[in-house]
mmCIF file of N, CA, C and O in Angstrom:
data_model
loop_
_atom_site.group_PDB
_atom_site.id
_atom_site.type_symbol
_atom_site.label_atom_id
_atom_site.label_comp_id
_atom_site.label_asym_id
_atom_site.label_seq_id
_atom_site.Cartn_x
_atom_site.Cartn_y
_atom_site.Cartn_z
ATOM 1 N N MET M 1 -6.302 121.648 87.850
ATOM 2 C CA MET M 1 -5.394 122.368 88.741
ATOM 3 C C MET M 1 -5.143 121.505 89.947
ATOM 4 O O MET M 1 -6.188 121.248 90.656
ATOM 5 N N LYS M 2 -3.950 121.141 90.119
ATOM 6 C CA LYS M 2 -3.834 120.344 91.333
ATOM 7 C C LYS M 2 -2.245 120.786 91.993
ATOM 8 O O LYS M 2 -1.452 120.805 91.455
ATOM 9 N N VAL M 3 -2.541 121.150 93.184
ATOM 10 C CA VAL M 3 -1.381 121.455 93.907
ATOM 11 C C VAL M 3 -1.243 120.768 95.214
ATOM 12 O O VAL M 3 -2.246 120.640 96.098
ATOM 13 N N ILE M 4 0.132 120.236 95.523
ATOM 14 C CA ILE M 4 0.270 119.423 96.774
ATOM 15 C C ILE M 4 1.393 120.132 97.519
ATOM 16 O O ILE M 4 2.340 120.330 97.032
ATOM 17 N N VAL M 5 1.087 120.373 98.882
ATOM 18 C CA VAL M 5 2.030 121.075 99.570
ATOM 19 C C VAL M 5 2.426 120.217 100.900
ATOM 20 O O VAL M 5 1.334 119.911 101.602
ATOM 21 N N ASP M 6 3.614 119.759 101.147
ATOM 22 C CA ASP M 6 3.942 118.984 102.221
ATOM 23 C C ASP M 6 4.120 119.950 103.431
ATOM 24 O O ASP M 6 4.276 121.138 103.408
ATOM 25 N N HIS M 7 3.795 119.225 104.556
ATOM 26 C CA HIS M 7 4.018 119.887 105.832
ATOM 27 C C HIS M 7 4.503 118.872 107.035
ATOM 28 O O HIS M 7 4.213 117.617 106.842
ATOM 29 N N VAL M 8 4.853 119.559 108.024
ATOM 30 C CA VAL M 8 5.180 118.690 109.256
ATOM 31 C C VAL M 8 4.492 118.835 110.436
ATOM 32 O O VAL M 8 4.457 118.651 111.598
ATOM 33 N N LEU M 9 3.229 119.616 110.322
ATOM 34 C CA LEU M 9 2.542 120.021 111.291
ATOM 35 C C LEU M 9 1.605 118.930 111.894
ATOM 36 O O LEU M 9 1.229 118.019 110.961
ATOM 37 N N PRO M 10 0.989 119.197 113.106
ATOM 38 C CA PRO M 10 -0.110 118.077 113.374
ATOM 39 C C PRO M 10 -1.375 118.500 112.522
ATOM 40 O O PRO M 10 -1.495 119.681 111.958
ATOM 41 N N LYS M 11 -2.067 117.440 112.061
ATOM 42 C CA LYS M 11 -2.968 117.622 110.855
ATOM 43 C C LYS M 11 -4.078 118.575 111.339
ATOM 44 O O LYS M 11 -4.442 119.503 110.597
ATOM 45 N N GLN M 12 -4.476 118.875 112.710
ATOM 46 C CA GLN M 12 -5.402 119.877 113.071
ATOM 47 C C GLN M 12 -4.819 121.225 112.918
ATOM 48 O O GLN M 12 -5.664 122.017 112.316
ATOM 49 N N GLU M 13 -3.631 121.490 113.162
ATOM 50 C CA GLU M 13 -3.008 122.607 112.953
ATOM 51 C C GLU M 13 -2.735 123.100 111.456
ATOM 52 O O GLU M 13 -2.980 124.243 111.104
ATOM 53 N N ALA M 14 -2.528 122.005 110.691
ATOM 54 C CA ALA M 14 -2.474 122.402 109.068
ATOM 55 C C ALA M 14 -3.950 122.744 108.532
ATOM 56 O O ALA M 14 -3.972 123.684 107.696
ATOM 57 N N LYS M 15 -4.664 122.153 109.200
ATOM 58 C CA LYS M 15 -6.346 122.315 108.772
ATOM 59 C C LYS M 15 -6.816 123.706 109.127
ATOM 60 O O LYS M 15 -7.091 124.562 108.301
ATOM 61 N N THR M 16 -6.333 124.324 110.424
ATOM 62 C CA THR M 16 -6.492 125.477 110.890
ATOM 63 C C THR M 16 -5.793 126.643 109.959
ATOM 64 O O THR M 16 -6.502 127.519 109.575
ATOM 65 N N ARG M 17 -4.541 126.206 109.833
ATOM 66 C CA ARG M 17 -3.881 127.332 108.819
ATOM 67 C C ARG M 17 -4.346 127.379 107.567
ATOM 68 O O ARG M 17 -4.533 128.490 106.967
ATOM 69 N N ILE M 18 -4.714 126.222 106.779
ATOM 70 C CA ILE M 18 -5.039 126.236 105.542
ATOM 71 C C ILE M 18 -6.297 126.923 105.220
ATOM 72 O O ILE M 18 -6.551 127.325 104.138
ATOM 73 N N SER M 19 -7.121 126.591 106.212
ATOM 74 C CA SER M 19 -8.584 127.263 106.083
ATOM 75 C C SER M 19 -8.489 128.671 105.952
ATOM 76 O O SER M 19 -9.452 129.473 105.373
ATOM 77 N N LYS M 20 -7.370 129.363 106.404
ATOM 78 C CA LYS M 20 -7.290 130.874 106.193
ATOM 79 C C LYS M 20 -6.690 131.290 104.871
ATOM 80 O O LYS M 20 -6.747 132.459 104.663
ATOM 81 N N LEU M 21 -6.421 130.340 103.998
ATOM 82 C CA LEU M 21 -5.966 130.607 102.668
ATOM 83 C C LEU M 21 -6.935 131.469 101.906
ATOM 84 O O LEU M 21 -6.352 132.509 101.351
ATOM 85 N N ILE M 22 -8.156 131.011 101.718
ATOM 86 C CA ILE M 22 -9.199 131.709 100.960
ATOM 87 C C ILE M 22 -9.233 133.210 101.603
ATOM 88 O O ILE M 22 -9.446 134.073 100.884
ATOM 89 N N GLU M 23 -9.320 133.124 103.037
ATOM 90 C CA GLU M 23 -9.675 134.416 103.340
ATOM 91 C C GLU M 23 -8.352 135.344 103.404
ATOM 92 O O GLU M 23 -8.506 136.633 102.978
ATOM 93 N N GLU M 24 -7.257 134.882 103.377
ATOM 94 C CA GLU M 24 -6.018 135.666 102.964
ATOM 95 C C GLU M 24 -6.104 136.267 101.616
ATOM 96 O O GLU M 24 -5.687 137.321 101.354
ATOM 97 N N LEU M 25 -6.429 135.272 100.900
ATOM 98 C CA LEU M 25 -6.415 135.738 99.288
ATOM 99 C C LEU M 25 -7.337 136.694 99.045
ATOM 100 O O LEU M 25 -7.287 137.751 98.334
ATOM 101 N N LYS M 26 -8.704 136.501 99.799
ATOM 102 C CA LYS M 26 -9.707 137.543 99.467
ATOM 103 C C LYS M 26 -9.402 138.973 99.968
ATOM 104 O O LYS M 26 -9.470 139.907 99.473
ATOM 105 N N THR M 27 -8.584 139.017 101.024
ATOM 106 C CA THR M 27 -8.092 140.142 101.782
ATOM 107 C C THR M 27 -6.950 140.875 100.701
ATOM 108 O O THR M 27 -7.080 142.077 100.604
ATOM 109 N N GLU M 28 -6.334 140.058 100.309
ATOM 110 C CA GLU M 28 -4.970 140.523 99.387
ATOM 111 C C GLU M 28 -5.514 141.047 98.050
ATOM 112 O O GLU M 28 -5.078 141.922 97.362
ATOM 113 N N HIS M 29 -6.555 140.610 97.670
ATOM 114 C CA HIS M 29 -7.119 140.734 96.230
ATOM 115 C C HIS M 29 -8.583 140.866 96.320
ATOM 116 O O HIS M 29 -9.404 140.715 95.468
ATOM 117 N N ARG M 30 -9.054 141.843 97.147
ATOM 118 C CA ARG M 30 -10.561 142.102 97.592
ATOM 119 C C ARG M 30 -11.021 142.798 96.274
ATOM 120 O O ARG M 30 -12.424 142.571 96.238
ATOM 121 N N ASP M 31 -10.417 143.505 95.494
ATOM 122 C CA ASP M 31 -11.067 144.095 94.348
ATOM 123 C C ASP M 31 -11.203 143.065 93.180
ATOM 124 O O ASP M 31 -12.102 143.580 92.430
ATOM 125 N N LYS M 32 -10.654 141.862 93.556
ATOM 126 C CA LYS M 32 -10.926 140.948 92.329
ATOM 127 C C LYS M 32 -11.817 139.666 92.751
ATOM 128 O O LYS M 32 -12.380 139.014 91.922
ATOM 129 N N ILE M 33 -11.862 139.415 94.054
ATOM 130 C CA ILE M 33 -12.327 138.098 94.469
ATOM 131 C C ILE M 33 -13.675 138.505 95.343
ATOM 132 O O ILE M 33 -13.779 139.317 96.035
ATOM 133 N N SER M 34 -14.663 137.470 94.907
ATOM 134 C CA SER M 34 -16.031 137.618 95.420
ATOM 135 C C SER M 34 -16.799 136.219 95.685
ATOM 136 O O SER M 34 -16.131 135.250 94.998
ATOM 137 N N ASP M 35 -17.843 136.334 96.353
ATOM 138 C CA ASP M 35 -18.628 135.027 96.242
ATOM 139 C C ASP M 35 -17.832 133.612 96.826
ATOM 140 O O ASP M 35 -17.816 132.515 96.401
ATOM 141 N N GLU M 36 -17.044 133.929 97.875
ATOM 142 C CA GLU M 36 -15.992 132.931 98.216
ATOM 143 C C GLU M 36 -16.980 132.060 99.345
ATOM 144 O O GLU M 36 -17.736 132.503 100.129
ATOM 145 N N TYR M 37 -16.582 130.802 99.515
ATOM 146 C CA TYR M 37 -16.928 129.759 100.375
ATOM 147 C C TYR M 37 -16.397 128.615 100.680
ATOM 148 O O TYR M 37 -15.286 128.363 99.804
ATOM 149 N N GLU M 38 -16.248 128.135 101.931
ATOM 150 C CA GLU M 38 -15.559 126.757 102.330
ATOM 151 C C GLU M 38 -16.815 126.164 103.062
ATOM 152 O O GLU M 38 -17.131 126.561 103.906
ATOM 153 N N ASN M 39 -16.803 124.671 102.757
ATOM 154 C CA ASN M 39 -17.761 123.917 103.460
ATOM 155 C C ASN M 39 -16.690 122.669 103.870
ATOM 156 O O ASN M 39 -16.453 121.945 102.827
ATOM 157 N N TRP M 40 -16.431 122.517 105.044
ATOM 158 C CA TRP M 40 -15.628 121.494 105.631
ATOM 159 C C TRP M 40 -16.470 120.292 105.971
ATOM 160 O O TRP M 40 -17.514 120.509 106.532
ATOM 161 N N ASN M 41 -15.826 118.926 105.628
ATOM 162 C CA ASN M 41 -16.540 117.832 106.036
ATOM 163 C C ASN M 41 -15.340 117.028 106.564
ATOM 164 O O ASN M 41 -14.581 116.524 105.767
ATOM 165 N N GLY M 42 -15.071 117.011 107.764
ATOM 166 C CA GLY M 42 -13.860 116.282 108.193
ATOM 167 C C GLY M 42 -12.565 117.017 107.873
ATOM 168 O O GLY M 42 -12.489 118.127 108.057
ATOM 169 N N ASP M 43 -11.705 116.127 107.003
ATOM 170 C CA ASP M 43 -10.366 116.800 106.709
ATOM 171 C C ASP M 43 -10.457 117.339 105.349
ATOM 172 O O ASP M 43 -9.438 117.481 104.663
ATOM 173 N N SER M 44 -11.543 117.326 104.547
ATOM 174 C CA SER M 44 -11.825 117.907 103.354
ATOM 175 C C SER M 44 -12.742 119.092 103.253
ATOM 176 O O SER M 44 -13.565 119.093 104.075
ATOM 177 N N ALA M 45 -12.619 119.842 102.342
ATOM 178 C CA ALA M 45 -13.473 120.981 102.211
ATOM 179 C C ALA M 45 -13.794 121.291 100.666
ATOM 180 O O ALA M 45 -12.744 121.402 99.771
ATOM 181 N N ASP M 46 -14.981 121.709 100.392
ATOM 182 C CA ASP M 46 -15.370 122.073 99.028
ATOM 183 C C ASP M 46 -15.183 123.578 99.217
ATOM 184 O O ASP M 46 -15.431 124.194 100.083
ATOM 185 N N PHE M 47 -14.494 124.306 98.112
ATOM 186 C CA PHE M 47 -14.516 125.730 98.237
ATOM 187 C C PHE M 47 -14.644 126.324 96.894
ATOM 188 O O PHE M 47 -14.909 125.481 95.656
ATOM 189 N N GLY M 48 -14.915 127.564 96.749
ATOM 190 C CA GLY M 48 -15.387 128.277 95.520
ATOM 191 C C GLY M 48 -15.152 129.799 95.879
ATOM 192 O O GLY M 48 -15.406 130.210 96.759
ATOM 193 N N PHE M 49 -14.890 130.601 94.745
ATOM 194 C CA PHE M 49 -14.972 131.896 94.793
ATOM 195 C C PHE M 49 -14.866 132.386 93.181
ATOM 196 O O PHE M 49 -14.727 131.518 92.091
ATOM 197 N N LYS M 50 -15.170 133.725 93.072
ATOM 198 C CA LYS M 50 -15.079 134.355 91.724
ATOM 199 C C LYS M 50 -13.834 135.239 91.637
ATOM 200 O O LYS M 50 -13.632 135.931 92.732
ATOM 201 N N VAL M 51 -13.032 135.138 90.652
ATOM 202 C CA VAL M 51 -11.977 136.018 90.476
ATOM 203 C C VAL M 51 -12.255 136.795 89.120
ATOM 204 O O VAL M 51 -12.405 136.241 88.061
ATOM 205 N N SER M 52 -12.291 138.076 89.199
ATOM 206 C CA SER M 52 -12.718 138.982 88.230
ATOM 207 C C SER M 52 -13.688 138.308 87.336
ATOM 208 O O SER M 52 -13.953 138.336 86.111
ATOM 209 N N GLY M 53 -14.783 137.831 88.017
ATOM 210 C CA GLY M 53 -15.982 137.211 87.368
ATOM 211 C C GLY M 53 -15.968 136.040 86.922
ATOM 212 O O GLY M 53 -16.943 135.371 86.496
ATOM 213 N N MET M 54 -14.729 135.177 87.112
ATOM 214 C CA MET M 54 -14.636 133.808 86.689
ATOM 215 C C MET M 54 -14.865 132.838 87.833
ATOM 216 O O MET M 54 -14.109 133.227 88.907
ATOM 217 N N LYS M 55 -15.574 132.024 87.870
ATOM 218 C CA LYS M 55 -15.861 131.056 88.864
ATOM 219 C C LYS M 55 -14.781 129.979 89.075
ATOM 220 O O LYS M 55 -14.569 129.315 88.117
ATOM 221 N N ILE M 56 -14.056 129.860 90.245
ATOM 222 C CA ILE M 56 -13.143 128.740 90.557
ATOM 223 C C ILE M 56 -13.733 127.920 91.703
ATOM 224 O O ILE M 56 -14.096 128.426 92.655
ATOM 225 N N THR M 57 -13.753 126.527 91.441
ATOM 226 C CA THR M 57 -14.280 125.654 92.486
ATOM 227 C C THR M 57 -13.210 124.607 92.671
ATOM 228 O O THR M 57 -12.333 124.399 91.917
ATOM 229 N N GLY M 58 -13.320 123.987 93.917
ATOM 230 C CA GLY M 58 -12.280 122.969 94.229
ATOM 231 C C GLY M 58 -12.447 122.355 95.525
ATOM 232 O O GLY M 58 -13.506 122.583 96.100
ATOM 233 N N LYS M 59 -11.527 121.507 95.759
ATOM 234 C CA LYS M 59 -11.436 120.699 96.967
ATOM 235 C C LYS M 59 -10.067 120.763 97.624
ATOM 236 O O LYS M 59 -9.134 120.652 97.117
ATOM 237 N N LEU M 60 -10.232 121.078 99.028
ATOM 238 C CA LEU M 60 -8.861 120.753 99.766
ATOM 239 C C LEU M 60 -8.911 119.399 100.633
ATOM 240 O O LEU M 60 -9.770 119.167 100.966
ATOM 241 N N ILE M 61 -7.893 118.883 100.702
ATOM 242 C CA ILE M 61 -7.654 117.718 101.524
ATOM 243 C C ILE M 61 -6.477 117.711 102.299
ATOM 244 O O ILE M 61 -5.387 118.040 101.939
ATOM 245 N N ILE M 62 -6.805 117.644 103.698
ATOM 246 C CA ILE M 62 -5.724 117.684 104.781
ATOM 247 C C ILE M 62 -5.424 116.260 105.002
ATOM 248 O O ILE M 62 -6.046 115.407 105.513
ATOM 249 N N ARG M 63 -3.910 116.029 104.986
ATOM 250 C CA ARG M 63 -3.549 114.660 105.152
ATOM 251 C C ARG M 63 -2.400 114.812 106.189
ATOM 252 O O ARG M 63 -1.992 115.970 106.532
ATOM 253 N N ASP M 64 -1.972 113.773 106.875
ATOM 254 C CA ASP M 64 -0.970 113.880 107.942
ATOM 255 C C ASP M 64 0.368 114.636 107.541
ATOM 256 O O ASP M 64 1.062 115.225 108.173
ATOM 257 N N SER M 65 0.753 114.571 106.074
ATOM 258 C CA SER M 65 1.918 115.161 105.798
ATOM 259 C C SER M 65 1.967 115.935 104.599
ATOM 260 O O SER M 65 2.950 116.418 103.996
ATOM 261 N N ASP M 66 0.745 116.268 104.109
ATOM 262 C CA ASP M 66 0.591 117.093 102.909
ATOM 263 C C ASP M 66 -0.981 117.524 103.110
ATOM 264 O O ASP M 66 -1.795 117.131 103.532
ATOM 265 N N VAL M 67 -1.000 118.644 102.188
ATOM 266 C CA VAL M 67 -2.374 119.270 101.837
ATOM 267 C C VAL M 67 -2.415 119.249 100.296
ATOM 268 O O VAL M 67 -1.691 119.835 99.617
ATOM 269 N N GLU M 68 -3.535 118.754 99.950
ATOM 270 C CA GLU M 68 -3.922 118.741 98.437
ATOM 271 C C GLU M 68 -4.999 119.587 97.896
ATOM 272 O O GLU M 68 -5.985 119.646 98.687
ATOM 273 N N ILE M 69 -4.722 120.431 97.197
ATOM 274 C CA ILE M 69 -5.672 121.493 96.685
ATOM 275 C C ILE M 69 -5.987 121.311 95.198
ATOM 276 O O ILE M 69 -5.123 121.250 94.297
ATOM 277 N N ASN M 70 -7.075 120.960 94.878
ATOM 278 C CA ASN M 70 -7.736 120.608 93.319
ATOM 279 C C ASN M 70 -8.563 121.676 93.231
ATOM 280 O O ASN M 70 -9.429 122.111 93.868
ATOM 281 N N GLY M 71 -8.492 122.270 92.005
ATOM 282 C CA GLY M 71 -9.324 123.405 91.533
ATOM 283 C C GLY M 71 -9.850 123.089 90.145
ATOM 284 O O GLY M 71 -8.955 122.728 89.269
ATOM 285 N N LYS M 72 -10.994 123.606 89.731
ATOM 286 C CA LYS M 72 -11.332 123.689 88.465
ATOM 287 C C LYS M 72 -11.337 125.200 87.936
ATOM 288 O O LYS M 72 -12.039 125.993 88.478
ATOM 289 N N LEU M 73 -10.680 125.502 87.054
ATOM 290 C CA LEU M 73 -10.516 126.728 86.478
ATOM 291 C C LEU M 73 -11.292 126.785 85.182
ATOM 292 O O LEU M 73 -11.510 125.965 84.313
ATOM 293 N N PRO M 74 -11.888 127.876 84.864
ATOM 294 C CA PRO M 74 -12.810 128.374 83.778
ATOM 295 C C PRO M 74 -11.839 128.334 82.685
ATOM 296 O O PRO M 74 -10.701 128.559 82.745
ATOM 297 N N PHE M 75 -12.327 127.993 81.383
ATOM 298 C CA PHE M 75 -11.692 128.065 80.260
ATOM 299 C C PHE M 75 -10.850 129.351 80.098
ATOM 300 O O PHE M 75 -9.473 129.143 79.682
ATOM 301 N N LEU M 76 -11.196 130.470 80.309
ATOM 302 C CA LEU M 76 -10.369 131.633 80.133
ATOM 303 C C LEU M 76 -9.435 131.914 80.983
ATOM 304 O O LEU M 76 -8.478 132.769 80.818
ATOM 305 N N ALA M 77 -9.283 131.319 82.066
ATOM 306 C CA ALA M 77 -8.141 131.182 83.020
ATOM 307 C C ALA M 77 -7.192 130.253 82.745
ATOM 308 O O ALA M 77 -6.001 130.278 83.397
ATOM 309 N N ILE M 78 -7.223 129.378 82.074
ATOM 310 C CA ILE M 78 -6.314 128.313 81.675
ATOM 311 C C ILE M 78 -5.028 128.872 81.158
ATOM 312 O O ILE M 78 -3.898 128.353 81.561
ATOM 313 N N PRO M 79 -4.946 129.979 80.535
ATOM 314 C CA PRO M 79 -3.589 130.519 80.081
ATOM 315 C C PRO M 79 -2.801 131.239 81.456
ATOM 316 O O PRO M 79 -1.721 131.190 81.507
ATOM 317 N N PHE M 80 -3.537 131.309 82.625
ATOM 318 C CA PHE M 80 -2.948 131.795 83.810
ATOM 319 C C PHE M 80 -2.763 130.755 84.876
ATOM 320 O O PHE M 80 -2.374 130.974 86.020
ATOM 321 N N LYS M 81 -2.745 129.392 84.351
ATOM 322 C CA LYS M 81 -3.017 128.130 85.188
ATOM 323 C C LYS M 81 -1.724 128.237 86.123
ATOM 324 O O LYS M 81 -1.666 128.183 87.357
ATOM 325 N N SER M 82 -0.555 128.367 85.520
ATOM 326 C CA SER M 82 0.567 128.115 86.345
ATOM 327 C C SER M 82 0.853 129.342 87.231
ATOM 328 O O SER M 82 1.349 129.119 88.312
ATOM 329 N N GLN M 83 0.439 130.494 86.970
ATOM 330 C CA GLN M 83 0.581 131.708 87.863
ATOM 331 C C GLN M 83 -0.652 131.449 88.960
ATOM 332 O O GLN M 83 -0.043 131.697 90.177
ATOM 333 N N ILE M 84 -1.667 130.957 88.778
ATOM 334 C CA ILE M 84 -2.700 130.668 89.765
ATOM 335 C C ILE M 84 -2.071 129.444 90.717
ATOM 336 O O ILE M 84 -2.086 129.671 91.939
ATOM 337 N N GLU M 85 -1.428 128.391 90.016
ATOM 338 C CA GLU M 85 -0.866 127.205 90.833
ATOM 339 C C GLU M 85 0.426 127.853 91.775
ATOM 340 O O GLU M 85 0.410 127.503 92.953
ATOM 341 N N ASN M 86 1.242 128.621 91.214
ATOM 342 C CA ASN M 86 2.360 129.043 91.827
ATOM 343 C C ASN M 86 1.839 129.998 93.069
ATOM 344 O O ASN M 86 2.254 130.024 94.110
ATOM 345 N N LEU M 87 0.919 131.105 92.837
ATOM 346 C CA LEU M 87 0.278 131.784 93.920
ATOM 347 C C LEU M 87 -0.224 130.995 95.147
ATOM 348 O O LEU M 87 0.122 131.223 96.251
ATOM 349 N N ILE M 88 -1.170 129.990 94.817
ATOM 350 C CA ILE M 88 -1.440 129.172 95.787
ATOM 351 C C ILE M 88 -0.510 128.328 96.751
ATOM 352 O O ILE M 88 -0.530 128.196 97.605
ATOM 353 N N ARG M 89 0.345 127.837 95.802
ATOM 354 C CA ARG M 89 1.544 127.022 96.376
ATOM 355 C C ARG M 89 2.326 127.907 97.358
ATOM 356 O O ARG M 89 2.486 127.571 98.358
ATOM 357 N N GLU M 90 2.605 129.085 96.947
ATOM 358 C CA GLU M 90 3.336 129.960 97.687
ATOM 359 C C GLU M 90 2.571 130.378 99.087
ATOM 360 O O GLU M 90 3.233 130.197 100.132
ATOM 361 N N LYS M 91 1.307 130.840 98.936
ATOM 362 C CA LYS M 91 0.584 131.100 100.187
ATOM 363 C C LYS M 91 0.408 129.760 101.145
ATOM 364 O O LYS M 91 0.563 130.034 102.252
ATOM 365 N N ALA M 92 0.362 128.731 100.418
ATOM 366 C CA ALA M 92 -0.194 127.413 101.195
ATOM 367 C C ALA M 92 1.234 127.035 102.053
ATOM 368 O O ALA M 92 1.235 126.754 103.216
ATOM 369 N N GLU M 93 2.306 127.168 101.359
ATOM 370 C CA GLU M 93 3.737 126.761 101.966
ATOM 371 C C GLU M 93 3.941 128.001 103.055
ATOM 372 O O GLU M 93 4.463 127.515 104.076
ATOM 373 N N GLU M 94 3.758 129.143 102.785
ATOM 374 C CA GLU M 94 3.777 130.079 103.818
ATOM 375 C C GLU M 94 3.057 129.746 105.048
ATOM 376 O O GLU M 94 3.479 129.843 106.327
ATOM 377 N N LEU M 95 1.729 129.489 104.860
ATOM 378 C CA LEU M 95 0.996 129.146 105.954
ATOM 379 C C LEU M 95 1.177 127.897 106.718
ATOM 380 O O LEU M 95 0.988 127.799 107.996
ATOM 381 N N LEU M 96 1.808 127.020 106.011
ATOM 382 C CA LEU M 96 2.196 125.867 106.586
ATOM 383 C C LEU M 96 3.509 125.551 107.287
ATOM 384 O O LEU M 96 3.877 124.493 107.693
ATOM 385 N N LYS M 97 4.373 126.548 107.319
ATOM 386 C CA LYS M 97 5.650 126.822 107.920
ATOM 387 C C LYS M 97 5.489 126.296 109.387
ATOM 388 O O LYS M 97 4.679 126.975 110.058
ATOM 389 N N PRO M 98 6.426 125.422 109.834
ATOM 390 C CA PRO M 98 6.330 125.275 111.352
ATOM 391 C C PRO M 98 6.738 126.372 112.202
ATOM 392 O O PRO M 98 7.293 127.219 111.657
#
């Protein structure tokens, strides 16, 4: 899974806002999300969480004009890939609005 979202924010502001994405998803779907983590190293972060018992891991990369979100979905989640990508894109676009 790969989602790229453009932005016009300063890089640090984009990073601050996008780091809230997992927390926001956890809050909105607290009955389904657990074991979440984010480990930042400069402008990239490894992340992971479980959704309904399925483990999702990935990497965030913050660049000057876009944010790239790469994720590995478990086999059972593949039928929902487009829904997951759309949800992540929607949330990221909302967070990165100027």
